Coordinates of N, CA and C in Angstrom, one line a residue:
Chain A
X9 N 15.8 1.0 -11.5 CA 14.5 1.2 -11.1 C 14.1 -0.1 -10.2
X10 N 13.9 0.2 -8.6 CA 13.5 -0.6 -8.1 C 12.4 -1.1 -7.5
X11 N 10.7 -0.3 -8.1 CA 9.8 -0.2 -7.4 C 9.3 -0.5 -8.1
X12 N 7.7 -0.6 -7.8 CA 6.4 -1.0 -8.4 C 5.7 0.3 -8.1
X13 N 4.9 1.0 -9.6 CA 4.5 2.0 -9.7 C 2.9 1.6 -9.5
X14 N 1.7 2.3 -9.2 CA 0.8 2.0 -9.0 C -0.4 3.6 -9.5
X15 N -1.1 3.5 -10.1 CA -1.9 4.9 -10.9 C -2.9 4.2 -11.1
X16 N -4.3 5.5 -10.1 CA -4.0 6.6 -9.5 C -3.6 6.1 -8.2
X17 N -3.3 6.9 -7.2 CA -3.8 6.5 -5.6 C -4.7 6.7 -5.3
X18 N -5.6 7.2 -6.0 CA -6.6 7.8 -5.1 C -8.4 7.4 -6.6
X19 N -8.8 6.8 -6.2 CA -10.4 6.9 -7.2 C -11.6 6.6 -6.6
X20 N -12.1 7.4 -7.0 CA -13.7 7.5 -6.9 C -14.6 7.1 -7.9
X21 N -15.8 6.7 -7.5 CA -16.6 5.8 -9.5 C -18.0 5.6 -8.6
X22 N -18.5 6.0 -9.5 CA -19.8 5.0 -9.7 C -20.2 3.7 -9.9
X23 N -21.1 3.6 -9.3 CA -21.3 2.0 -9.9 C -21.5 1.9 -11.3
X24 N -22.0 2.9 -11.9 CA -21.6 2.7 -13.6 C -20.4 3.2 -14.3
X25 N -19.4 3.5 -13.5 CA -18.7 4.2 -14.0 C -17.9 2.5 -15.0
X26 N -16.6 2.8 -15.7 CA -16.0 2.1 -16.0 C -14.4 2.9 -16.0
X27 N -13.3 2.3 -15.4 CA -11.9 3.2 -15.2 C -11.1 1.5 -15.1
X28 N -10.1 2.1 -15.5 CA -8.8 1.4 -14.7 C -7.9 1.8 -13.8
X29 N -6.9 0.2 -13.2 CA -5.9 0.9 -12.2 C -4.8 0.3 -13.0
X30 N -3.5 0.6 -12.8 CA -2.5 0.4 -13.7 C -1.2 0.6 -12.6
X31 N -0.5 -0.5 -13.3 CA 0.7 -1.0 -12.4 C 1.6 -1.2 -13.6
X32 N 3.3 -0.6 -13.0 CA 4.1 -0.8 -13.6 C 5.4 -1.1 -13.0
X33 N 6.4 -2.0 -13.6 CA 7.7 -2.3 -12.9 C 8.1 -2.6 -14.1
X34 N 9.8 -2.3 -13.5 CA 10.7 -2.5 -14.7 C 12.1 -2.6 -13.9
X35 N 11.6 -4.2 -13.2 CA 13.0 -4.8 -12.8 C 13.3 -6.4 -13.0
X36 N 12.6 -6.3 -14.2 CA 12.4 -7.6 -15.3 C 11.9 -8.9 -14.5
X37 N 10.9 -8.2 -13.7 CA 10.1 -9.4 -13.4 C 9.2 -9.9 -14.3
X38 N 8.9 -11.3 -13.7 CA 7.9 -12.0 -14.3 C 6.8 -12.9 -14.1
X39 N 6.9 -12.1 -13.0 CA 5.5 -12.4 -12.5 C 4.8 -11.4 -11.7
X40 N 3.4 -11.0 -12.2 CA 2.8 -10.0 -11.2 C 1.2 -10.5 -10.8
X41 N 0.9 -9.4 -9.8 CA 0.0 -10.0 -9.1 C -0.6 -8.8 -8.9
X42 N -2.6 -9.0 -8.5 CA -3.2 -8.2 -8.0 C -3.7 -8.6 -7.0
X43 N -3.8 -7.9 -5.7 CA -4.1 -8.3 -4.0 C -5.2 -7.1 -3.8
X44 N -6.1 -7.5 -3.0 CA -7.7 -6.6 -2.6 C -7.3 -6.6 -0.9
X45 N -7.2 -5.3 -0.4 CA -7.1 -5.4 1.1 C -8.0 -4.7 1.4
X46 N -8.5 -5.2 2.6 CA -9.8 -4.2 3.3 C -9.1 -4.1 4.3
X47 N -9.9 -2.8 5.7 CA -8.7 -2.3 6.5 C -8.7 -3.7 7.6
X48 N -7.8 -3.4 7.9 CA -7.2 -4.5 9.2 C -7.7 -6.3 8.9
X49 N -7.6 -5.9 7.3 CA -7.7 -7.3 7.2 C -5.9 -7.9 6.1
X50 N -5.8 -9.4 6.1 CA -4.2 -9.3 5.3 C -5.0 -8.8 3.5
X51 N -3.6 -8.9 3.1 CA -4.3 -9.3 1.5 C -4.8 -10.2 0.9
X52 N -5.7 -10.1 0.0 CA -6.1 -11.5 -0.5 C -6.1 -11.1 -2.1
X53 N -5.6 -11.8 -2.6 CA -5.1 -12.7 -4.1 C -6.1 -12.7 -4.8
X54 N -5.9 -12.0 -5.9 CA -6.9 -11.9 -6.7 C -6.7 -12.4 -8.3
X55 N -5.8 -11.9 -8.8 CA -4.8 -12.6 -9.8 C -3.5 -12.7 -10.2
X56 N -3.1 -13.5 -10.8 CA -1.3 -14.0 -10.9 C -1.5 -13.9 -12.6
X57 N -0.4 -13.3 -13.2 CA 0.2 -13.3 -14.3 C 1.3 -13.7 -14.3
X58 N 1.9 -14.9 -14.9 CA 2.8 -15.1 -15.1 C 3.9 -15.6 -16.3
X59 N 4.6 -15.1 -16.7 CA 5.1 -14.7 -18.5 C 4.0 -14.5 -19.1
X60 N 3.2 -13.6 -18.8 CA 2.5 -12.4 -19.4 C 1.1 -13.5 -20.0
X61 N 0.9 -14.8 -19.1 CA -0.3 -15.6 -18.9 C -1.2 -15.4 -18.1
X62 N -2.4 -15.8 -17.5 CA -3.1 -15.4 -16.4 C -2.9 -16.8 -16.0
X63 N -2.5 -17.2 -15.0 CA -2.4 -18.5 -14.4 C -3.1 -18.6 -12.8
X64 N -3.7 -17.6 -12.4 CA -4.7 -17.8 -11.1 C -5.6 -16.4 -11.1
X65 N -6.7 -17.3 -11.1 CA -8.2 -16.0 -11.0 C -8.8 -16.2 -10.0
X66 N -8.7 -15.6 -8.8 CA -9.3 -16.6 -7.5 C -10.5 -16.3 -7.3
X67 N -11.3 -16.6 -8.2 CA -13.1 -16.9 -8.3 C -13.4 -15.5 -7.9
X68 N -12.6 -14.6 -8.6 CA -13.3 -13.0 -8.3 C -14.1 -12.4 -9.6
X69 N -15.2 -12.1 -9.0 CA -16.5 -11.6 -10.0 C -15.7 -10.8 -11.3
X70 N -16.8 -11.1 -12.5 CA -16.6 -10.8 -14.0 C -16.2 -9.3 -13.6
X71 N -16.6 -8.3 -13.0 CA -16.6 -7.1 -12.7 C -15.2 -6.2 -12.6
X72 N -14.2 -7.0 -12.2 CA -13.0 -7.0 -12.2 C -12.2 -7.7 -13.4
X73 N -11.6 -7.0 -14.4 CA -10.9 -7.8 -15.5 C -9.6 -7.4 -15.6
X74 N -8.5 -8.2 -15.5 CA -7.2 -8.0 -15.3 C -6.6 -7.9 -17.2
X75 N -5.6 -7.5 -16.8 CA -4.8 -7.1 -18.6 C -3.7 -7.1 -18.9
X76 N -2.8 -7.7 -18.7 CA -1.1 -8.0 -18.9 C -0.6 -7.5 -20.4
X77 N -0.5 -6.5 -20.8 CA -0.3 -5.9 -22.1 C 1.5 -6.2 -22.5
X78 N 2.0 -6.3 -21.5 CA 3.2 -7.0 -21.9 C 3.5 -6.6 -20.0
X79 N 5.2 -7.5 -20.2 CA 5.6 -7.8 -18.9 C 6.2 -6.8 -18.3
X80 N 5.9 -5.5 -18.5 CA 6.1 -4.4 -17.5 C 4.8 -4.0 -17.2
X81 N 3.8 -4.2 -17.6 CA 2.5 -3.4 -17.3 C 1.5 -4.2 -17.0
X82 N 0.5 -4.0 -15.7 CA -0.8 -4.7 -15.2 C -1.5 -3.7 -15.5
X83 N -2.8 -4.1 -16.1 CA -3.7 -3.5 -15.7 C -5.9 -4.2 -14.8
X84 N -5.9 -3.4 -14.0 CA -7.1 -3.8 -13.9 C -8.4 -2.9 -13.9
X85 N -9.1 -3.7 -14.8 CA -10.0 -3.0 -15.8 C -11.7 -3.4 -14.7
X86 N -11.9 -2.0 -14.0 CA -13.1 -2.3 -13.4 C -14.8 -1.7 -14.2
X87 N -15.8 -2.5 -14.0 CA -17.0 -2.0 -14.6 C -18.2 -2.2 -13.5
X88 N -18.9 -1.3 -13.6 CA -20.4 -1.9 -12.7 C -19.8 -2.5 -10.9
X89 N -18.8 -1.7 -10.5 CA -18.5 -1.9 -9.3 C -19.6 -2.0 -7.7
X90 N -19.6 -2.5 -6.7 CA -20.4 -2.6 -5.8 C -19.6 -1.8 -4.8
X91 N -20.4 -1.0 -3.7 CA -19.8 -0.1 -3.0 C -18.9 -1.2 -2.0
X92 N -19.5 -2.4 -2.2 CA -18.2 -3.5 -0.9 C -16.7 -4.0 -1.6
X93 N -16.9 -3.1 -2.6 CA -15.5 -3.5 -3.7 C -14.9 -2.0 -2.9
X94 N -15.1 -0.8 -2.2 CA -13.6 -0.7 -2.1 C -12.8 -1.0 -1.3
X95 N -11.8 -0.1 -1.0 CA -10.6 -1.6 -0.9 C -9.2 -0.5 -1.3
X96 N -8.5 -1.1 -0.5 CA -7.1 -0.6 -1.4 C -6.7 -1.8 -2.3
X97 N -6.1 -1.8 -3.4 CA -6.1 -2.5 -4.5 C -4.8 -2.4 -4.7
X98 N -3.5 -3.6 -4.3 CA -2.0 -3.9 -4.5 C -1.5 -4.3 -5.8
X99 N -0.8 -4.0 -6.2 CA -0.1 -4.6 -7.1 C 1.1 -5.3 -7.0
X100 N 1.8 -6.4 -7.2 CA 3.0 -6.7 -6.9 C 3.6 -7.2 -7.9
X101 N 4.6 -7.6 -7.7 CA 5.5 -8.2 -8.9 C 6.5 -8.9 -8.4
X102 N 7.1 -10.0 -8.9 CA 8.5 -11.3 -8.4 C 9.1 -11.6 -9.8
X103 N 10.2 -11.8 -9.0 CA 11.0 -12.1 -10.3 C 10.9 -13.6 -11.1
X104 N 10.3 -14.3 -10.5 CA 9.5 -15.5 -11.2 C 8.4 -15.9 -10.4
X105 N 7.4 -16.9 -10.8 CA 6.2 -17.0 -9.9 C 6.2 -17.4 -8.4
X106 N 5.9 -16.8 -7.7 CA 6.2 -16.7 -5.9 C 6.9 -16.8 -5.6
X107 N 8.2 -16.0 -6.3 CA 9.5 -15.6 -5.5 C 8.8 -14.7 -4.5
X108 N 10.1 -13.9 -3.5 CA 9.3 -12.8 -2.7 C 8.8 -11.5 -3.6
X109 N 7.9 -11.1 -3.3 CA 6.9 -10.4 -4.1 C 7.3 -9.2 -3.3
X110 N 7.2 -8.1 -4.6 CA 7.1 -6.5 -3.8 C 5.9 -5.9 -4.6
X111 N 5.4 -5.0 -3.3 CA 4.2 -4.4 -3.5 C 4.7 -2.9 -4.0
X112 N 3.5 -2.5 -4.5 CA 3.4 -1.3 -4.9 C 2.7 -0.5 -3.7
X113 N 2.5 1.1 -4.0 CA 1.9 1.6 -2.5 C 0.2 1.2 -3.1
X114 N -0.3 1.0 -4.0 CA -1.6 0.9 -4.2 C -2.3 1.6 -4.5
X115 N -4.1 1.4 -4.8 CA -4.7 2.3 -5.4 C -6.1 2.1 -4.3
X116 N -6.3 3.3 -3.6 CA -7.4 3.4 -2.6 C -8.5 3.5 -3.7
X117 N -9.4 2.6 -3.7 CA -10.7 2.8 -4.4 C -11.7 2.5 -3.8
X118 N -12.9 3.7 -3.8 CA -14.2 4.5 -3.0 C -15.1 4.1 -4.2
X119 N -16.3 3.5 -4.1 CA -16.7 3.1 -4.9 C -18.8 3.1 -4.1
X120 N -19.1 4.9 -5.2 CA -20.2 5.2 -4.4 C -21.8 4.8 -5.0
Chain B
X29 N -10.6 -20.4 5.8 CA -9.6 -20.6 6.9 C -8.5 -20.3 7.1
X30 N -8.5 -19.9 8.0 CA -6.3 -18.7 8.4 C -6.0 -19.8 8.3
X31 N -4.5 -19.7 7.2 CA -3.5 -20.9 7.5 C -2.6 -19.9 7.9
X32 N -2.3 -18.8 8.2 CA -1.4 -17.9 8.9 C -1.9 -17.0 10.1
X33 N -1.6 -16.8 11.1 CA -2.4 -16.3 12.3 C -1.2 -15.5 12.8
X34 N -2.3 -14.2 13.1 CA -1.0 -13.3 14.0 C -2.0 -13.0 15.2
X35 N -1.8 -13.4 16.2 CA -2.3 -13.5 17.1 C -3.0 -12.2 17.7
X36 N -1.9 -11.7 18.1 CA -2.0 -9.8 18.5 C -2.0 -9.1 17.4
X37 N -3.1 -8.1 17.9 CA -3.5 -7.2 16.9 C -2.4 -6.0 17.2
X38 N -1.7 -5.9 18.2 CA -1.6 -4.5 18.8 C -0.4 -4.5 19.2
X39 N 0.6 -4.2 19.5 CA 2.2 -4.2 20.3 C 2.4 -3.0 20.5
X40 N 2.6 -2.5 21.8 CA 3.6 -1.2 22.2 C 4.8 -1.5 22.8
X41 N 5.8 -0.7 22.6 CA 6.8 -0.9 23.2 C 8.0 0.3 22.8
X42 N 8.8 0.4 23.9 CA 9.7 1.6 24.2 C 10.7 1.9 23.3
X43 N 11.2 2.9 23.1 CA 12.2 2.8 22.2 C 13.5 2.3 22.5
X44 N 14.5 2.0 22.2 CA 15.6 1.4 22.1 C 15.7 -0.4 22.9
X45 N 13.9 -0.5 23.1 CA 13.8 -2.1 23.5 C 13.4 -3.0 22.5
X46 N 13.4 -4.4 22.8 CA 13.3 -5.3 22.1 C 11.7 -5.5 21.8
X47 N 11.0 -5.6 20.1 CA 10.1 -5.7 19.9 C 10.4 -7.3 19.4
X48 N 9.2 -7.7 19.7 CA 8.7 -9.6 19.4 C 7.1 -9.5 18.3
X49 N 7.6 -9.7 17.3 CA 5.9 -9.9 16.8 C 5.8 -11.4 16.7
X50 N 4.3 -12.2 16.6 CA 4.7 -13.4 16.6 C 3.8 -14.1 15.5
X51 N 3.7 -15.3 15.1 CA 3.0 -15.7 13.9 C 2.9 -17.3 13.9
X52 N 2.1 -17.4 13.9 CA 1.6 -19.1 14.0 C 1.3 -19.5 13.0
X53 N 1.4 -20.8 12.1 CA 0.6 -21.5 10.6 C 0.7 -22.6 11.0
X54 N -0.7 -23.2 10.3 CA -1.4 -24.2 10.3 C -1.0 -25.5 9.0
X55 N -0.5 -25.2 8.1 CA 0.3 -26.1 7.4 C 1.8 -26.5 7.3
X56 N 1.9 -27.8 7.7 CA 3.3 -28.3 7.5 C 4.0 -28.0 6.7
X57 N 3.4 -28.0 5.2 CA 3.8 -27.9 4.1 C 4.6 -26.7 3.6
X58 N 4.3 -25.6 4.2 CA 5.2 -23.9 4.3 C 6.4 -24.4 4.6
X59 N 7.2 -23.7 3.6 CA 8.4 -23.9 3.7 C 9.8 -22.5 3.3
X60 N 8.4 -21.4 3.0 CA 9.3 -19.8 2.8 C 8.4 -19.2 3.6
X61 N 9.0 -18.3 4.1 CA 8.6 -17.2 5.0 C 8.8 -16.2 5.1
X62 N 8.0 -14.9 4.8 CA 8.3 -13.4 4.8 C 7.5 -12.4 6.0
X63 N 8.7 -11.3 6.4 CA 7.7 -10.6 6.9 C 7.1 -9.4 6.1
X64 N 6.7 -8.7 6.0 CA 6.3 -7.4 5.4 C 6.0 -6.0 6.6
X65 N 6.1 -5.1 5.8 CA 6.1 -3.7 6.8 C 5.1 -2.7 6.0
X66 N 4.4 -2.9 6.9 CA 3.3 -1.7 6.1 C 3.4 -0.6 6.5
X67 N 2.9 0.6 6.0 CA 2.8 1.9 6.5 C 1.6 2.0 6.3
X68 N 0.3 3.2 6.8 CA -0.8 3.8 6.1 C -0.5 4.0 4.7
X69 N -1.5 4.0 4.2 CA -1.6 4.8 2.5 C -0.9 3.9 1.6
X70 N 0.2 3.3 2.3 CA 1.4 2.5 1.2 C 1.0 1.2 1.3
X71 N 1.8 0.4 0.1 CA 1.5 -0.6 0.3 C 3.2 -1.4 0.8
X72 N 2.3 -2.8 1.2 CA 3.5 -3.6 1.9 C 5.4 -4.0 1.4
X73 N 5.9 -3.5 2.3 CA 7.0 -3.8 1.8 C 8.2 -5.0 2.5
X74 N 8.9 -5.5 1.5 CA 9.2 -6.3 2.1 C 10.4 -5.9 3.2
X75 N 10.5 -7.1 4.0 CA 11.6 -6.9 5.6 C 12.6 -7.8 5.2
X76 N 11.8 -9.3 5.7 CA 13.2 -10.3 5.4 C 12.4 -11.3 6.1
X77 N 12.5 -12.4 4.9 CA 12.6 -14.0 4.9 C 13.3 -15.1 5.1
X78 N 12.6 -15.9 5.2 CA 13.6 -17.2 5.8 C 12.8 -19.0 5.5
X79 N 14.2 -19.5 4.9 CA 13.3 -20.9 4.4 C 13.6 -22.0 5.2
X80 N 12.7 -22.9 5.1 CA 12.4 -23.9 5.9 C 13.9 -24.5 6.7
X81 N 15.2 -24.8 5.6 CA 16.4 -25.2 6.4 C 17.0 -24.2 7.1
X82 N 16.6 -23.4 7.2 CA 17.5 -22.6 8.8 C 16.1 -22.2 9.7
X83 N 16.9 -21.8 10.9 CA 15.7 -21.6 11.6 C 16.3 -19.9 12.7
X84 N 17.0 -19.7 11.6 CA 17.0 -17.9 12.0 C 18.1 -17.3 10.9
X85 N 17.4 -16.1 10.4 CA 17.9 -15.4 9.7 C 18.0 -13.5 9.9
X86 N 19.0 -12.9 9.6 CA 19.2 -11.8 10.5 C 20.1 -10.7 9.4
X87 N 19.3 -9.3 9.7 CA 19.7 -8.3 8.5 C 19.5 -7.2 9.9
X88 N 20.4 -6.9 9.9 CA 20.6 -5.3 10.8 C 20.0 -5.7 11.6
X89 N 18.8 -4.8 12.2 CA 18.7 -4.9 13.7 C 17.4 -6.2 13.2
X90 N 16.7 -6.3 12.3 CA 15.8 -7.4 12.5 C 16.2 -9.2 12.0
X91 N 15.4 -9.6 13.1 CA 15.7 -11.3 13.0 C 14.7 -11.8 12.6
X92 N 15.2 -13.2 12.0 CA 13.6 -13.4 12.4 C 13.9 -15.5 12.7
X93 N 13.1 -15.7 13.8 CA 13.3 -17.1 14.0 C 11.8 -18.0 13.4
X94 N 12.4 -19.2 13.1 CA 11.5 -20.0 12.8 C 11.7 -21.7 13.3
X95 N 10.5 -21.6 14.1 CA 10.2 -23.2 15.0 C 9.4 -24.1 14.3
X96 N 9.8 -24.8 13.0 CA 9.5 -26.0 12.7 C 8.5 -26.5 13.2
X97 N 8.9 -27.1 14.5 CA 8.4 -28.2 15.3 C 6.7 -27.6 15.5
X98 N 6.9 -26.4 16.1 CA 6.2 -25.5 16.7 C 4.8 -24.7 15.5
X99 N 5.5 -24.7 14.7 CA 5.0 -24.3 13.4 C 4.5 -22.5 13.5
X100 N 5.3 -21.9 14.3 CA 6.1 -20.9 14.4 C 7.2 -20.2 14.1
X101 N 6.9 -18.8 13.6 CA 8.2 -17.9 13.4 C 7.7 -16.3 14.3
X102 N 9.0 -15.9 14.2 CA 8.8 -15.0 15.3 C 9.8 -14.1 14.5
X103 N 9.5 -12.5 14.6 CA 10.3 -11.2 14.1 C 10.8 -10.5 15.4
X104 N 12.1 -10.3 15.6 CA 12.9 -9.5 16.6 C 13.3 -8.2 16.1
X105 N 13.0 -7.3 16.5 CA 13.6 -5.7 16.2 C 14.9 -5.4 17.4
X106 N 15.5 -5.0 17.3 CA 16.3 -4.9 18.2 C 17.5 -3.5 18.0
X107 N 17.5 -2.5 18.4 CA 16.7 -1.9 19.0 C 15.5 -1.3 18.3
X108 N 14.4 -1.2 18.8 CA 13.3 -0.4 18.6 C 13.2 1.0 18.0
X109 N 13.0 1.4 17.0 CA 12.9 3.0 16.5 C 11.5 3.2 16.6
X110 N 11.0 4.5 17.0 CA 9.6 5.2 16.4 C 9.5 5.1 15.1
X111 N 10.7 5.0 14.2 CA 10.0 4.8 12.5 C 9.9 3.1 12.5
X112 N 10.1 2.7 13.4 CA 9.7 1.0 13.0 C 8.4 1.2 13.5
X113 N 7.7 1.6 13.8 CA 5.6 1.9 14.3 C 5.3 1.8 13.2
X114 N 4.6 0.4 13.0 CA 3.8 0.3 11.3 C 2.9 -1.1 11.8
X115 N 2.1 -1.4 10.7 CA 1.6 -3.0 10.7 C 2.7 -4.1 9.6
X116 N 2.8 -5.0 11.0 CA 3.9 -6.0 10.5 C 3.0 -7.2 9.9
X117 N 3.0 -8.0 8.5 CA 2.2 -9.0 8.2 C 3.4 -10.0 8.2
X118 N 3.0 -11.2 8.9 CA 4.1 -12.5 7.9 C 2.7 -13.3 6.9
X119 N 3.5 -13.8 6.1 CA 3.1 -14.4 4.9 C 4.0 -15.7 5.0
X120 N 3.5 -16.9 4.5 CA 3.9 -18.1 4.5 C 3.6 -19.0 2.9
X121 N 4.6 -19.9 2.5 CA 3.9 -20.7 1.2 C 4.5 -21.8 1.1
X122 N 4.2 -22.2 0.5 CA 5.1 -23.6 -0.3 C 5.8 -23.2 -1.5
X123 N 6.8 -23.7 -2.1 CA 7.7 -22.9 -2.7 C 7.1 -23.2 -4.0
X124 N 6.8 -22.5 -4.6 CA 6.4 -22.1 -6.3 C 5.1 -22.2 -6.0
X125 N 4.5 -21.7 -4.7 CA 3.1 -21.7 -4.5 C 2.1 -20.4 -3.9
X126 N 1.0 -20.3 -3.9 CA 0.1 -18.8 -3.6 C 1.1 -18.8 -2.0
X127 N 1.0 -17.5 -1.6 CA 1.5 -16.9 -0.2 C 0.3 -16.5 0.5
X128 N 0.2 -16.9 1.8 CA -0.7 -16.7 2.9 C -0.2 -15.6 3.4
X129 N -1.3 -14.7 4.0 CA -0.3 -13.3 5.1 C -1.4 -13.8 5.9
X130 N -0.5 -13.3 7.2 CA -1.9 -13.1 8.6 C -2.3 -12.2 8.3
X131 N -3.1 -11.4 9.8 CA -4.3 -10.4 9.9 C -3.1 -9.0 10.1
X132 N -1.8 -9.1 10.3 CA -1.4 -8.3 11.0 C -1.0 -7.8 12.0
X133 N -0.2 -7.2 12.9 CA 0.2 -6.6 14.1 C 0.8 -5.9 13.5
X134 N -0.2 -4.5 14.4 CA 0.1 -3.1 14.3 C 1.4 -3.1 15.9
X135 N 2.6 -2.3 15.1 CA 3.5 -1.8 16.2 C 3.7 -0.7 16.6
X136 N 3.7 0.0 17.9 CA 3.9 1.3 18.0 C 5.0 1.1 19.0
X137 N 5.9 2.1 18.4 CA 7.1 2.3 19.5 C 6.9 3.4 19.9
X138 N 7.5 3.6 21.2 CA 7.4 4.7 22.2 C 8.3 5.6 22.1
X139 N 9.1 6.4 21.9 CA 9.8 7.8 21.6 C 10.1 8.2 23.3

């Protein structure tokens, strides 16, 4: 298994809604990452887990809570979202911290 | 502040010719280098990197050079497919450190 899994591709929420996105790999990496892209812009870094620690939170609002339940599985746990939060939403993973990183295809999140 | 810059947003070019994407950074300190290949809907995937002691590295038809001095690297397609039409990002870091990507250059090859 060579990929990074990413569920759903596709969500819609309310601003009160509360949902998760969920990322999965199982090529014994150990390190993964969540990235926030808006269109025609690069990605930007949102958090780094690494051996199943959180070791970078890049000053992104309480509203977004990340979840490393063990070293195959990310999750990020959204609540009370703002409509400028959507975004396609990456997941990646490296075989140790900022090796080269592979992405997942992502999760397009509409947020009305 | 962009410490990675892709200058052109846009590239067209023919098929079976030579595509050039190009990428400028603003810190000395980078010393790994990736490009990535996006599609719509998906997310980025990797192409091929290159670290600070060489200054070209080459997998099938893509290369990719890197000017030190210049604080430049540059991606060669050679020859050009219509499935290579996607947005190309390079990404830059310091090794065991966060990765910078530029804005992107979108490629379209001509058929």
């Amino acid at each position: 298994d060579t990929e990074v899994t990413q569920t759903p591709k596709h969500l819609v929420m309310g601003m009160t809604n509360k949902k998760s996105l969920k990322c999965e790999q199982h090529m014994g990496h150990r390190a993964m990452y969540w990235y926030k892209q808006k269109a025609k812009k690069p990605p930007e870094l949102m958090f780094v887990y690494s051996y199943e620690k959180l070791s970078i939170n890049e000053s992104v609002p309480s509203r977004f809570s990340p979840e490393c339940p063990n070293s195959s599985l990310l999750n990020l746990h959204l609540h009370a979202l703002q409509p400028e939060d959507s975004a396609l939403y990456l997941c990646a993973s490296s075989p140790g911290p900022w090796d080269t990183q592979y992405f997942g295809p992502g999760t397009r999140l509409t947020v009305l | 502040d962009q410490q990675v810059k892709q200058n052109s947003p846009s590239l067209s070019v023919q098929e079976g010719r030579i595509s050039i994407l190009n990428c400028d950074y603003t810190n000395s300190m980078f010393d790994y280098f990736l490009w990535y290949k996006k599609y719509p809907a998906e997310g980025p995937t990797f192409l091929i990197s290159i670290s600070s002691i060489k200054d070209k590295n080459e997998d099938g038809r893509f290369t990719v050079f890197l000017n030190k001095s210049a604080k430049h690297l540059s991606l060669h397609i050679v020859p050009s497919q219509p499935g290579d039409s996607a947005v190309y990002f390079c990404a830059a870091s310091k090794s065991g450190n966060q990765f910078y990507f530029g804005t992107g250059t979108s490629l379209t090859v001509i058929p």
